mmCIF file of C-alpha atoms and ligand atoms in Angstrom:
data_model
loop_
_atom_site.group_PDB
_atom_site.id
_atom_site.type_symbol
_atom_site.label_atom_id
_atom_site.label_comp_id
_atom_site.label_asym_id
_atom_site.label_seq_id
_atom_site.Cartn_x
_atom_site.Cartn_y
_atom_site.Cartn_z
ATOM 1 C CA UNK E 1409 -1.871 -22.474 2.049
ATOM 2 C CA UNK E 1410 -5.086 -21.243 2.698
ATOM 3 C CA UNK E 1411 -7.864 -22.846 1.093
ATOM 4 C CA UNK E 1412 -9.685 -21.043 -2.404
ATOM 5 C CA UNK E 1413 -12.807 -21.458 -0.918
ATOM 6 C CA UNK E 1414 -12.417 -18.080 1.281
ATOM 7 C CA UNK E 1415 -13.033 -15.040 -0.165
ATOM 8 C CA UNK E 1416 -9.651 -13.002 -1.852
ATOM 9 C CA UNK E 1417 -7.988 -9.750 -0.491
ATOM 10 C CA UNK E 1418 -5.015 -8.587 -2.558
ATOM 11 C CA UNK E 1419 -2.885 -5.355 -2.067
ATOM 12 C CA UNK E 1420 0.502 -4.104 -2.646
ATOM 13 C CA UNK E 1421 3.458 -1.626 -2.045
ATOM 14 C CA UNK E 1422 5.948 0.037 -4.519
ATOM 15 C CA UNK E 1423 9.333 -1.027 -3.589
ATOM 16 C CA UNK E 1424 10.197 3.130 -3.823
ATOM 17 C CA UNK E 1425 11.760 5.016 -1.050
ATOM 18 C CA UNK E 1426 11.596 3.773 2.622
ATOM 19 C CA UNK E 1427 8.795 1.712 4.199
ATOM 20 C CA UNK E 1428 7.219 4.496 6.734
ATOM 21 C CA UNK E 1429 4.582 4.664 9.425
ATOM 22 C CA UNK E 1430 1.943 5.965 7.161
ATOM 23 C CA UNK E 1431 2.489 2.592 5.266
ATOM 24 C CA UNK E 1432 2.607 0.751 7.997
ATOM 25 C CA UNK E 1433 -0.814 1.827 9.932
ATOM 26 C CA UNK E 1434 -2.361 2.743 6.809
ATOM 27 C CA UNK E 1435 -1.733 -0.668 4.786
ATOM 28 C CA UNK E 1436 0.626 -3.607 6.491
ATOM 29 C CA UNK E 1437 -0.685 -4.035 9.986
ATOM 30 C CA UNK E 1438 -3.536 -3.946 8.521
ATOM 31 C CA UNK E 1439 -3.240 -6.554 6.331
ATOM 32 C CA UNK E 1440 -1.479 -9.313 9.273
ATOM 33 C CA UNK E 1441 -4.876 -10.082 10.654
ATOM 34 C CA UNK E 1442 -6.768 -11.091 7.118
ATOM 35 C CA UNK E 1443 -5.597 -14.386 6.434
ATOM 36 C CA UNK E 1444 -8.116 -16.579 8.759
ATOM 37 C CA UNK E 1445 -11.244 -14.779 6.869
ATOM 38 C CA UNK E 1446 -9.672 -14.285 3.617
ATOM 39 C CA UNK E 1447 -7.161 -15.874 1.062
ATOM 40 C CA UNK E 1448 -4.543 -12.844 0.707
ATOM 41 C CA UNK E 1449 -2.271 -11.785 -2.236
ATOM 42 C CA UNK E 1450 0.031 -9.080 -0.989
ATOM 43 C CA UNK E 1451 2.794 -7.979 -4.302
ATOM 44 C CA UNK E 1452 5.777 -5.616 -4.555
ATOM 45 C CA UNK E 1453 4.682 -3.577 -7.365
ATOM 46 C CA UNK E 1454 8.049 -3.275 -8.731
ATOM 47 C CA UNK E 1455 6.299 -2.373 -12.355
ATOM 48 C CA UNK E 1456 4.498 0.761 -11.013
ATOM 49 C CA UNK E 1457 7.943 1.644 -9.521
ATOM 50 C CA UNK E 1458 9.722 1.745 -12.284
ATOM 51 C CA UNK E 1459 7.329 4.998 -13.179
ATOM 52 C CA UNK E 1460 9.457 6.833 -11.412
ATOM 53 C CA UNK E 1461 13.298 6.356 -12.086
ATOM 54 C CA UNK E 1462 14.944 4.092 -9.887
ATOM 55 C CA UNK E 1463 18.594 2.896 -9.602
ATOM 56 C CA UNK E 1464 18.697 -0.598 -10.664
ATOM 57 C CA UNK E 1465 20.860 -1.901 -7.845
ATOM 58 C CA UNK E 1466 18.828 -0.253 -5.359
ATOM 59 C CA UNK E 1467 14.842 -1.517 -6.685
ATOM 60 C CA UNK E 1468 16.905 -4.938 -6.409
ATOM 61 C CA UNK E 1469 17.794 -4.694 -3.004
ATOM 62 C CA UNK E 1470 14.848 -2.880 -1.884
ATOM 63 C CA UNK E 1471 12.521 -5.505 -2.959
ATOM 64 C CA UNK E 1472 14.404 -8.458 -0.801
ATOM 65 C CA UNK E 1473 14.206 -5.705 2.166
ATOM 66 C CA UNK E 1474 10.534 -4.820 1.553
ATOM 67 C CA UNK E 1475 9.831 -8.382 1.871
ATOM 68 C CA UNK E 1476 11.545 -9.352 4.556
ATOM 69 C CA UNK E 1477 9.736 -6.361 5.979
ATOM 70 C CA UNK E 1478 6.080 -7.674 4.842
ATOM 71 C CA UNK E 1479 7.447 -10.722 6.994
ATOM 72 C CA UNK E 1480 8.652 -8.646 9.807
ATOM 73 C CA UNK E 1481 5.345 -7.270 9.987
ATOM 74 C CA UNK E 1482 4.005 -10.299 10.640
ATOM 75 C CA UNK E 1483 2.843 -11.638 7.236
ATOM 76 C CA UNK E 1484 3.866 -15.387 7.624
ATOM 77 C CA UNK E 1485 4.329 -16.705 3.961
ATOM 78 C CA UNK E 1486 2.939 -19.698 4.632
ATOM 79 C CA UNK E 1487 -0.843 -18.177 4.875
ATOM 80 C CA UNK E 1488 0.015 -15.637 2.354
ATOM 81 C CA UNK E 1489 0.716 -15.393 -1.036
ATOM 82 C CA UNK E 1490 3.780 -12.970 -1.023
ATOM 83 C CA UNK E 1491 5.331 -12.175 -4.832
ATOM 84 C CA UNK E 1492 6.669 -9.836 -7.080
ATOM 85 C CA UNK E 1493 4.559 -8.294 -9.717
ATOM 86 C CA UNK E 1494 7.230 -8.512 -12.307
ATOM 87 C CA UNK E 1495 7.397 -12.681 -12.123
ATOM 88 C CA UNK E 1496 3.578 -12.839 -13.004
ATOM 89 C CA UNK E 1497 3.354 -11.495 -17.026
ATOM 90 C CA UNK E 1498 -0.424 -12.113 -16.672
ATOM 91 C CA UNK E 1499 -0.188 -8.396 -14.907
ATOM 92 C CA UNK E 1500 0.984 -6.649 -18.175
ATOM 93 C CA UNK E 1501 -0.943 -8.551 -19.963
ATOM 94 C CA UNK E 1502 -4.176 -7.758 -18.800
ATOM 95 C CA UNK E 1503 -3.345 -4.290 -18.173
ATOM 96 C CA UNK E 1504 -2.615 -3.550 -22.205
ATOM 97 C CA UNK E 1505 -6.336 -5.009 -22.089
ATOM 98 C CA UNK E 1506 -8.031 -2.833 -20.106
ATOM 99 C CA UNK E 1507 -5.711 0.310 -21.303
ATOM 100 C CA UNK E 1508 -8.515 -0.263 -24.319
ATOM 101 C CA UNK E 1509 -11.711 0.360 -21.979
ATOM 102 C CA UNK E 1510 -10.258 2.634 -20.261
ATOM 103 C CA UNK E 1511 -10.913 6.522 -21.273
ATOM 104 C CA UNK E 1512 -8.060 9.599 -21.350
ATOM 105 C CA UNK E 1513 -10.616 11.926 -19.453
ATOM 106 C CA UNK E 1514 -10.444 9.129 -16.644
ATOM 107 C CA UNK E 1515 -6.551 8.664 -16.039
ATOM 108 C CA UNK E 1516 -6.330 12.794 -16.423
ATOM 109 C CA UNK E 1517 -8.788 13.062 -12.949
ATOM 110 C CA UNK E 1518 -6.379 10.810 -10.865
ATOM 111 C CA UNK E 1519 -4.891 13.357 -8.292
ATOM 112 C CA UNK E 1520 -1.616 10.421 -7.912
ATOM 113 C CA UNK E 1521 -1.081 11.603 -11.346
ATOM 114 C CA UNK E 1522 -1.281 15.234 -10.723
ATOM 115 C CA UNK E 1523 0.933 15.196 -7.841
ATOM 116 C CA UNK E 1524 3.451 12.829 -9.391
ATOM 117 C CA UNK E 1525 3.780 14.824 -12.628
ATOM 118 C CA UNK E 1526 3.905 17.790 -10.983
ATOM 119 C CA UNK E 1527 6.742 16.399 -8.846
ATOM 120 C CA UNK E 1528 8.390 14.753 -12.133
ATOM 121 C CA UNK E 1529 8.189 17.661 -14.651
ATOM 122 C CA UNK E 1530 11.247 15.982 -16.552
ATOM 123 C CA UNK E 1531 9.659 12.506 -16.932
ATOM 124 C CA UNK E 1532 6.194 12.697 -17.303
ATOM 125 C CA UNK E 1533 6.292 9.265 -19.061
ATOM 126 C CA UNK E 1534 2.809 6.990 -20.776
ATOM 127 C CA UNK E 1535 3.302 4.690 -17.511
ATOM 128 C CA UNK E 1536 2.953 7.159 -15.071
ATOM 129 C CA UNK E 1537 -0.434 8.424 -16.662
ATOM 130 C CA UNK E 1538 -1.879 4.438 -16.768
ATOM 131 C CA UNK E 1539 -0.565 3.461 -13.707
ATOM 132 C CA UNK E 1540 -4.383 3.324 -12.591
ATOM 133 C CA UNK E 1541 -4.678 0.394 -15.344
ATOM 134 C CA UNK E 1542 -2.225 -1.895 -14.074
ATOM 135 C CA UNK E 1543 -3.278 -1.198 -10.917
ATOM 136 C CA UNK E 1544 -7.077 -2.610 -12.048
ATOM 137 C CA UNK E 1545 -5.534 -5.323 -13.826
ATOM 138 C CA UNK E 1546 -3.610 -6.370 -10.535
ATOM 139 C CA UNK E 1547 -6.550 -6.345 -8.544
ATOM 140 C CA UNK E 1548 -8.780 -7.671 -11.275
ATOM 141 C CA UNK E 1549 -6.911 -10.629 -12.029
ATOM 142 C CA UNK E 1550 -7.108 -12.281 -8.945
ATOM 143 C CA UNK E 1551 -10.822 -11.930 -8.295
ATOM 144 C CA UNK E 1552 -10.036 -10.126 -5.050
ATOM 145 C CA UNK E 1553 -13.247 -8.603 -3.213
ATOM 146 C CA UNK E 1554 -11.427 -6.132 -0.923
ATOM 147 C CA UNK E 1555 -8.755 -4.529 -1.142
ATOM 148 C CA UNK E 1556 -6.863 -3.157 1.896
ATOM 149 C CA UNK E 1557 -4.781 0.459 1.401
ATOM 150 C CA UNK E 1558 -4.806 3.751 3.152
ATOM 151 C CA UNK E 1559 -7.528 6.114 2.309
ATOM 152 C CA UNK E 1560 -4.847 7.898 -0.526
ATOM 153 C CA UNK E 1561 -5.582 4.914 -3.054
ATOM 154 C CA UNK E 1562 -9.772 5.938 -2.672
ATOM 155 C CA UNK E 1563 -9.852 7.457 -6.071
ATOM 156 C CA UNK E 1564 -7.929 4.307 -7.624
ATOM 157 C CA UNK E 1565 -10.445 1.793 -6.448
ATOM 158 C CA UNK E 1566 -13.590 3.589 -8.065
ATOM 159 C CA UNK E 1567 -11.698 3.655 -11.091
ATOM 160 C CA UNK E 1568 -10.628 0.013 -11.158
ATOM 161 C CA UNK E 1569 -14.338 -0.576 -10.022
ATOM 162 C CA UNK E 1570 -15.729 1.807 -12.694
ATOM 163 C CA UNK E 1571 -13.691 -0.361 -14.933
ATOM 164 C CA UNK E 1572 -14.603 -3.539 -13.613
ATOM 165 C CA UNK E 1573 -18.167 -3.134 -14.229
ATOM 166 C CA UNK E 1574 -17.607 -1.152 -17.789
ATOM 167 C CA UNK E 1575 -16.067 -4.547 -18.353
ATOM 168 C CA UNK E 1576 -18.665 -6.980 -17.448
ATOM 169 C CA UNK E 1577 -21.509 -5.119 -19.121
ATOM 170 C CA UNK E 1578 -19.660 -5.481 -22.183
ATOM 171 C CA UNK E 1579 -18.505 -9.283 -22.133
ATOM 172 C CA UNK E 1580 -20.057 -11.125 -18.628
ATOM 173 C CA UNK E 1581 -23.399 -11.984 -17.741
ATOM 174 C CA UNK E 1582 -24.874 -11.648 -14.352
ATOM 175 C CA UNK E 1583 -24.526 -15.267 -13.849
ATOM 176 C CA UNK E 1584 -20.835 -15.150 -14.951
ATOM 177 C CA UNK E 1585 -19.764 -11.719 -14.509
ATOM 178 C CA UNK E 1586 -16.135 -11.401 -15.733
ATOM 179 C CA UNK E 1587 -14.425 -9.280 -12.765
ATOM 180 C CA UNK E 1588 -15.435 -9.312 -9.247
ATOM 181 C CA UNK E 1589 -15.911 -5.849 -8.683
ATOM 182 C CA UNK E 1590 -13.788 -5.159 -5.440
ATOM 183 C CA UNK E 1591 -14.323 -2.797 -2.181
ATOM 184 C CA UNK E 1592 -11.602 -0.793 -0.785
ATOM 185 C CA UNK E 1593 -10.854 -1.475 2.753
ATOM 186 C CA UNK E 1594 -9.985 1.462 4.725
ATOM 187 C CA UNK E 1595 -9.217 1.332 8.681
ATOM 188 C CA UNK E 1596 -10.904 3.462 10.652
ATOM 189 C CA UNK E 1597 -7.916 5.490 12.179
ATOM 190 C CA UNK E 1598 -4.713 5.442 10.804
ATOM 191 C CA UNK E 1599 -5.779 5.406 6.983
ATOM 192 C CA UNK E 1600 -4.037 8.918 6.377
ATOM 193 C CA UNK E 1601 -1.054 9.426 8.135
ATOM 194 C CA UNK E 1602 0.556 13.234 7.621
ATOM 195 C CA UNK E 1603 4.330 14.455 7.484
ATOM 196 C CA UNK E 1604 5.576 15.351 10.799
ATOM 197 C CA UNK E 1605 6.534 18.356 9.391
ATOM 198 C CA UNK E 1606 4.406 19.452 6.862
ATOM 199 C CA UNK E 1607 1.085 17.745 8.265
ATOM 200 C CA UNK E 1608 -1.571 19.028 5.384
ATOM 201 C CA UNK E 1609 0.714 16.884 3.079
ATOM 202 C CA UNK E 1610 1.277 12.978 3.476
ATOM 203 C CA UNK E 1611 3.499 11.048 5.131
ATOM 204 C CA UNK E 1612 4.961 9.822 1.596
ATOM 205 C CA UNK E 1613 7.953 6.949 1.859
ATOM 206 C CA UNK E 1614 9.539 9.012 -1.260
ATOM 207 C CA UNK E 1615 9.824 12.194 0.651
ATOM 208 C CA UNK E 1616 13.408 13.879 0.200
ATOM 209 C CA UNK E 1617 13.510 15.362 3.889
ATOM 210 C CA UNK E 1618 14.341 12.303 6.752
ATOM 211 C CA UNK E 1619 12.409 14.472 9.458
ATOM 212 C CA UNK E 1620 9.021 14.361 7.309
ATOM 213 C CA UNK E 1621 8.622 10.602 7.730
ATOM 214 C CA UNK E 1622 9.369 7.606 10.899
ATOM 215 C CA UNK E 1623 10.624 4.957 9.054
ATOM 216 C CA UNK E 1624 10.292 1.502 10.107
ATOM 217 C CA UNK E 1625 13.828 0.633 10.316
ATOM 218 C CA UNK E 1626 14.472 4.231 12.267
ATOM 219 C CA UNK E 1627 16.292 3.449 15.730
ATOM 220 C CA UNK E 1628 14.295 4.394 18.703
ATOM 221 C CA UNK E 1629 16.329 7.929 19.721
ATOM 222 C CA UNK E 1630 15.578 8.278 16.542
ATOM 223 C CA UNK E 1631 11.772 7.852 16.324
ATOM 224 C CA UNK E 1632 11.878 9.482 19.179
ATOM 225 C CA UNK E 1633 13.239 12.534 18.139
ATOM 226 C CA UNK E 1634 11.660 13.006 15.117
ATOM 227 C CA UNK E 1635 7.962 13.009 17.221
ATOM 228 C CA UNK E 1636 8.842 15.197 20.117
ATOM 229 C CA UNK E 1637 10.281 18.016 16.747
ATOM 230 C CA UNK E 1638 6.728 17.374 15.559
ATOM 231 C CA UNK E 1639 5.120 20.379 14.201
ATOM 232 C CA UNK E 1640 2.134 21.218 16.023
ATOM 233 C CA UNK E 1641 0.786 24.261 17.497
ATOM 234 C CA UNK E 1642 0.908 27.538 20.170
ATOM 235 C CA UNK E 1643 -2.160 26.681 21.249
ATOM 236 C CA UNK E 1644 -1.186 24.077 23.544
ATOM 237 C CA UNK E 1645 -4.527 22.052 23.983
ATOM 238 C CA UNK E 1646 -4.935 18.429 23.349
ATOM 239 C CA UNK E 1647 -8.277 17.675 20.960
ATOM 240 C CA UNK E 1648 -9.057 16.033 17.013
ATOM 241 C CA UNK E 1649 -9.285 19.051 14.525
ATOM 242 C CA UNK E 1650 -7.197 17.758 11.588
ATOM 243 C CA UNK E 1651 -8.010 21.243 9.662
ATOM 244 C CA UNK E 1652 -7.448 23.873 13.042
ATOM 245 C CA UNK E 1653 -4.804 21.358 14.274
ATOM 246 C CA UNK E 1654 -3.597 19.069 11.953
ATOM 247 C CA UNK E 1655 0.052 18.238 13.583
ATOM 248 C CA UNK E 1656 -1.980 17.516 16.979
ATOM 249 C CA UNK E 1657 -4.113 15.390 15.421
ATOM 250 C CA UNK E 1658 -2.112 13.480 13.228
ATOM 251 C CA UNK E 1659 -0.047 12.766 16.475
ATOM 252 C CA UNK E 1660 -3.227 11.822 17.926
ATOM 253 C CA UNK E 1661 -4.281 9.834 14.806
ATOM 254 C CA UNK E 1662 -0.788 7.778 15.199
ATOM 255 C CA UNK E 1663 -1.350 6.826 19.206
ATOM 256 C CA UNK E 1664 -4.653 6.295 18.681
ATOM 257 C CA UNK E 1665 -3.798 3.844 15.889
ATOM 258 C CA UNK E 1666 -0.410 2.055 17.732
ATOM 259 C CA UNK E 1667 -2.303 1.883 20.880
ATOM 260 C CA UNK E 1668 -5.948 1.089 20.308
ATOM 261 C CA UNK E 1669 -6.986 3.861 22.218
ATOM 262 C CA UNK E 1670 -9.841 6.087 21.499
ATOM 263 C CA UNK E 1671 -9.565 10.082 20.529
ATOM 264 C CA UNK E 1672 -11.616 10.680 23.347
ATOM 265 C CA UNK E 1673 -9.487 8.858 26.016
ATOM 266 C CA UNK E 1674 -6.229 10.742 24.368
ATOM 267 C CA UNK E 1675 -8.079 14.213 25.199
ATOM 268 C CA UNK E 1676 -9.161 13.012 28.613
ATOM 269 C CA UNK E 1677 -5.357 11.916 29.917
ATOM 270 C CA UNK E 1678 -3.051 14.668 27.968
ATOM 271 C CA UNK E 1679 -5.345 17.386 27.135
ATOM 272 C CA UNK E 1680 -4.300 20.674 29.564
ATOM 273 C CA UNK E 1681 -0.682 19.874 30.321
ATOM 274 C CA UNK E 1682 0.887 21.315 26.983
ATOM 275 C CA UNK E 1683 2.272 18.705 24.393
ATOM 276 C CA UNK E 1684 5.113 17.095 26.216
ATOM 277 C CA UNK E 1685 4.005 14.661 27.749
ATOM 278 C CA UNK E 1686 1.634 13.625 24.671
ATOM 279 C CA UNK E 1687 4.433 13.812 22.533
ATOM 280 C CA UNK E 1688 6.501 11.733 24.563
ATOM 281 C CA UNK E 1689 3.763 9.031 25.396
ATOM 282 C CA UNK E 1690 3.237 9.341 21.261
ATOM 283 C CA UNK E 1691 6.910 8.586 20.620
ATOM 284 C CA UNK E 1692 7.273 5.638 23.332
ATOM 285 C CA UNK E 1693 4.163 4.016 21.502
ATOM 286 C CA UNK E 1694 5.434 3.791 18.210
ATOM 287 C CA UNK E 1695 9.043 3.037 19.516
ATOM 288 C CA UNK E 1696 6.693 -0.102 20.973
ATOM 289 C CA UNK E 1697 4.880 -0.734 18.316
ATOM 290 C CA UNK E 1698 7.492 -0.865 16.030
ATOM 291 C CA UNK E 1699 9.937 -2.831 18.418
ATOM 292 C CA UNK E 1700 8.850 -6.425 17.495
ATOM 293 C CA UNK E 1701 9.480 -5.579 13.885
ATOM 294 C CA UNK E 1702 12.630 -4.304 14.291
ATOM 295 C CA UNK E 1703 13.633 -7.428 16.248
ATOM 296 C CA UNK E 1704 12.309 -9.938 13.254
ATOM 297 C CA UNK E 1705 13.594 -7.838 10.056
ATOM 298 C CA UNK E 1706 17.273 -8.906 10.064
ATOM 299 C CA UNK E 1707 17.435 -12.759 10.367
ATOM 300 C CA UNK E 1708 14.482 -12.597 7.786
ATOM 301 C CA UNK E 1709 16.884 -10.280 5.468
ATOM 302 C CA UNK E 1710 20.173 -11.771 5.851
ATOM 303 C CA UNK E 1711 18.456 -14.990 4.648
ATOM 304 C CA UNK E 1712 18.303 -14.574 0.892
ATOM 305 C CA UNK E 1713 17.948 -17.725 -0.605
ATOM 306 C CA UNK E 1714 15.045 -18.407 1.629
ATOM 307 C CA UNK E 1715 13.730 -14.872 0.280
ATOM 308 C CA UNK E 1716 14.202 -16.195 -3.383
ATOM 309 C CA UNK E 1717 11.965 -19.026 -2.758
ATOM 310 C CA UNK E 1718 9.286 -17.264 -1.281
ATOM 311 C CA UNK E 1719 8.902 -15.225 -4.353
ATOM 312 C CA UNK E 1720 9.223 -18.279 -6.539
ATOM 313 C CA UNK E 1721 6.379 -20.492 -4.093
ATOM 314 C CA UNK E 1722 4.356 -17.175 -4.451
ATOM 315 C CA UNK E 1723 4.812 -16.535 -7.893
ATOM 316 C CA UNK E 1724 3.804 -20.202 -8.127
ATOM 317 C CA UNK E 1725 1.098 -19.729 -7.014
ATOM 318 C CA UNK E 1726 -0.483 -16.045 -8.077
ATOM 319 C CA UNK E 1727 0.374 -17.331 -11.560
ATOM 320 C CA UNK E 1728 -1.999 -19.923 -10.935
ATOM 321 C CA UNK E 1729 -5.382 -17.694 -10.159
ATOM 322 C CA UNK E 1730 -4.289 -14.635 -12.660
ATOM 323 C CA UNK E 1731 -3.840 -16.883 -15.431
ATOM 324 C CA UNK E 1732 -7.077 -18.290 -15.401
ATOM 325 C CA UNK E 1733 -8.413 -14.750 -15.386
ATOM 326 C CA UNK E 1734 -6.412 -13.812 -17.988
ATOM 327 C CA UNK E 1735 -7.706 -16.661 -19.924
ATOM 328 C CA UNK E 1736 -11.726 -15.836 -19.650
ATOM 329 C CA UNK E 1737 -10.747 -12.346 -20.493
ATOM 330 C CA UNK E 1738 -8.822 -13.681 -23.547
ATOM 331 C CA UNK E 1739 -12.136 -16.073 -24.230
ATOM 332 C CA UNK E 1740 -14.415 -13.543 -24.367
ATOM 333 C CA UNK E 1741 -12.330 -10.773 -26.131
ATOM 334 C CA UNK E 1742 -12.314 -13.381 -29.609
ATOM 335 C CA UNK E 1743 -8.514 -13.925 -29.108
ATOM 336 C CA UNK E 1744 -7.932 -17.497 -30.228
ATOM 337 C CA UNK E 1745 -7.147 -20.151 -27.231
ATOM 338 C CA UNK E 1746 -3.092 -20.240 -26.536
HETATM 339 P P1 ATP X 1061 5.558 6.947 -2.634
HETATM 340 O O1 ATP X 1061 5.939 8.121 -1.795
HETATM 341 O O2 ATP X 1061 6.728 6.137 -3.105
HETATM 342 O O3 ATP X 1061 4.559 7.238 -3.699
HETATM 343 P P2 ATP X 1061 3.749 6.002 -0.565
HETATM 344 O O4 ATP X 1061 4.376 6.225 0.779
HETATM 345 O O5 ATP X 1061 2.626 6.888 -0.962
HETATM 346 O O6 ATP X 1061 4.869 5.922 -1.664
HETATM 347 P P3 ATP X 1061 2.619 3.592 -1.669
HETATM 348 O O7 ATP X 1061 3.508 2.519 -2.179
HETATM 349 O O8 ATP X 1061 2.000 4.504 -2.693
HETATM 350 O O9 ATP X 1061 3.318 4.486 -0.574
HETATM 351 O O10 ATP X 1061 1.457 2.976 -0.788
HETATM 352 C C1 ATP X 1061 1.511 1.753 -0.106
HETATM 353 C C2 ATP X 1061 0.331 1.639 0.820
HETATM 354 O O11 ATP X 1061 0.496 2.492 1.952
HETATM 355 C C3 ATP X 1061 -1.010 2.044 0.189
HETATM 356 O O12 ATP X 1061 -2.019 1.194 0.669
HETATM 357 C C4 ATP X 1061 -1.220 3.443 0.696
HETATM 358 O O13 ATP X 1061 -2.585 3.803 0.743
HETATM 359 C C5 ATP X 1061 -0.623 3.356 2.086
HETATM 360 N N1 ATP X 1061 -0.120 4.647 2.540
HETATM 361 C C6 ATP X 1061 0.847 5.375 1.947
HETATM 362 N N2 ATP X 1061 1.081 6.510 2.636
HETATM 363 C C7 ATP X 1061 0.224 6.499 3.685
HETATM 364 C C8 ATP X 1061 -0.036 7.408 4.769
HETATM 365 N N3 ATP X 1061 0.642 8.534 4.878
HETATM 366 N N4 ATP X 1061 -0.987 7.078 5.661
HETATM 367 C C9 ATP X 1061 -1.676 5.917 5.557
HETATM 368 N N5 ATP X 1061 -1.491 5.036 4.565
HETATM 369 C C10 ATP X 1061 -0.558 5.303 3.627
HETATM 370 N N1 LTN X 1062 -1.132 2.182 -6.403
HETATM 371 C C1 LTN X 1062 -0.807 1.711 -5.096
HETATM 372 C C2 LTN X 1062 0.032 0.472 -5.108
HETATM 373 C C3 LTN X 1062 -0.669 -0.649 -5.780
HETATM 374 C C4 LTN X 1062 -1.771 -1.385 -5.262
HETATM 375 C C5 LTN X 1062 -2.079 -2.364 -6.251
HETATM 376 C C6 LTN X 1062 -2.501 -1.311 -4.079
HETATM 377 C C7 LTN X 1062 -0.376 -1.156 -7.007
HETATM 378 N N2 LTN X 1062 -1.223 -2.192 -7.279
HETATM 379 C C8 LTN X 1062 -3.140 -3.253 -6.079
HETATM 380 C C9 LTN X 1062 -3.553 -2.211 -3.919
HETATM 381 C C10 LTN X 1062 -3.865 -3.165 -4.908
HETATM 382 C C11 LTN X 1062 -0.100 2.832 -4.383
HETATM 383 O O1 LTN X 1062 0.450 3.691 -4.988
HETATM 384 N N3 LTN X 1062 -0.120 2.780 -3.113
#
């Protein structure tokens, strides 16, 4: 494992719906290239899923695939610590914690929650509302400076870093502050990914309609199709105006991202030729992009008991640096020593 002397990044996914692009350029591929500078934590956050319903038998099965997924990607668990929030209490524990410096006025600002009741009118449950808590506490806990997501988790970081700070006035000293106050860590393209066919909304892996979304496990015809039936425009010219044009430019956004090539050089080789060609170099790049992963996911999957002790090693191990947060904050709350 990678030594503690490096600096932490954490993250993590909810093991709801489908693994998409938008997760995948906004958050995973990001995260593959972090683990020479940085010691990384990267969870399933199967306790914020549960905010939502889910079918038992499916979270179950969808958290071995998810992870075999984050390996897929590239995230080798030997230079990453890969868990499950659910095997590390310390997460629940410190998130009743800061539930206590954390205000109503706050949680009813977060626009995750406004969407998300608004989607879930029957279940507007006390879980959904301080999801932004645990999230804090899972960030909090491990010390982690950065924090790598797409830009839809902005608002979540200034409140865990709001909190963070709220926290350490209070109890640390700036010497020994209690939290390490983390920085979000956006890419530069890539960070919002829209639904191909809605694209002022979000590519969202919960998404009811199959044609919104390219999932990661999608077969190339299909990939395919789903970007050349991209919405986009009549007015048939190739340029970056997310508002004017957002289908052409979230198209743009996505080869821009899976090729490394620049808006301008996109504009300069498909702009004046309508969007078939684009579309079609578009679709060939994610088909590429995503062809490697494809290729990896089902040895890692089909091998569970080597999936089980991954999350038992990583558990292991994220038990180790979240307890010892867990006990400072303990310390200097007055709660007597376990
Ligand atoms: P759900 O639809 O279940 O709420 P989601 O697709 O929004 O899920 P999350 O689990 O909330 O996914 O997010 C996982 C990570 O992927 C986060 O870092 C988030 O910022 C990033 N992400 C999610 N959707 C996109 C997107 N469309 N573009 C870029 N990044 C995204
Ligand atoms: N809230 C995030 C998922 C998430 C997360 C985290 C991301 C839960 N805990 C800690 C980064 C760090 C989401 O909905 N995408």
């Amino acid at each position: 494992m990678a030594t503690e002397s490096k600096p932490v990044v954490l993250s993590g996914i909810q093991p709801s719906g489908r693994l998409t692009l938008g997760n995948y350029l906004g958050a995973l591929k990001n995260w593959v290239k972090l683990n020479e500078q940085f010691t990384c934590y990267y969870m399933l956050v199967d306790m914020h899923a549960i905010t939502v319903r889910q079918d038992p038998a499916v979270l179950r099965d969808r958290c071995y695939e998810f992870l075999a997924l984050y390996i897929a990607c590239g995230l080798d668990p030997a230079s990453n610590v890969l868990f499950v929030q659910s095997h590390v209490p310390a997460h629940a524990r410190l998130a009743w914690v800061l539930n206590c410096y954390t205000q109503m006025g706050e949680l009813s600002r977060m626009t995750q929650f406004k969407d998300k009741s608004q989607k879930n009118t029957d279940n507007i449950n006390a879980g959904l509302f301080s999801y932004p808590v645990l999230m804090a506490a899972d960030i909090l806990l491990y010390q982690a400076g950065a924090v790598p997501v797409g830009e839809d988790q902005k608002q979540h970081l200034e409140l865990t870093r709001d909190v963070a700070m709220r926290f350490n006035n209070l109890y640390g000293s700036p010497e020994r502050p209690v939290f390490t106050v983390p920085e979000p860590m956006i890419p530069p393209v890539g960070a919002r990914i829209m639904s191909l066919q809605e694209p002022t909304k979000k590519m969202s892996k919960s998404d009811a309609a199959e044609t919104n979304a390219v999932y990661l496990l999608d077969d190339p015809d299909v990939i395919t199709r789903k970007i050349k039936r991209a919405v986009t425009d009549m007015d048939n010219s190739v340029r970056y105006a997310p508002t004017e044009k957002p289908g052409v430019s979230n198209l743009m956004s996505i080869l821009a991202a899976t090729t490394g090539q620049s808006f301008d050089s996109i504009v300069t080789q498909y702009d004046g030729q309508g969007y078939g060609k684009f579309k079609a170099a578009c679709a060939e790049a994610v088909v590429e992009c995503l062809r490697p992963v494809q290729a990896r996911y089902h040895e890692v999957r089909d091998d569970l008991d080597g999936l089980r002790r991954i999350l038992r090693d990583g558990a292991e191990q994220a038990s180790l640096r979240a307890d010892a947060t867990l006990k400072h904050v303990h310390e200097v709350l007055g709660f007597i020593p376990e």
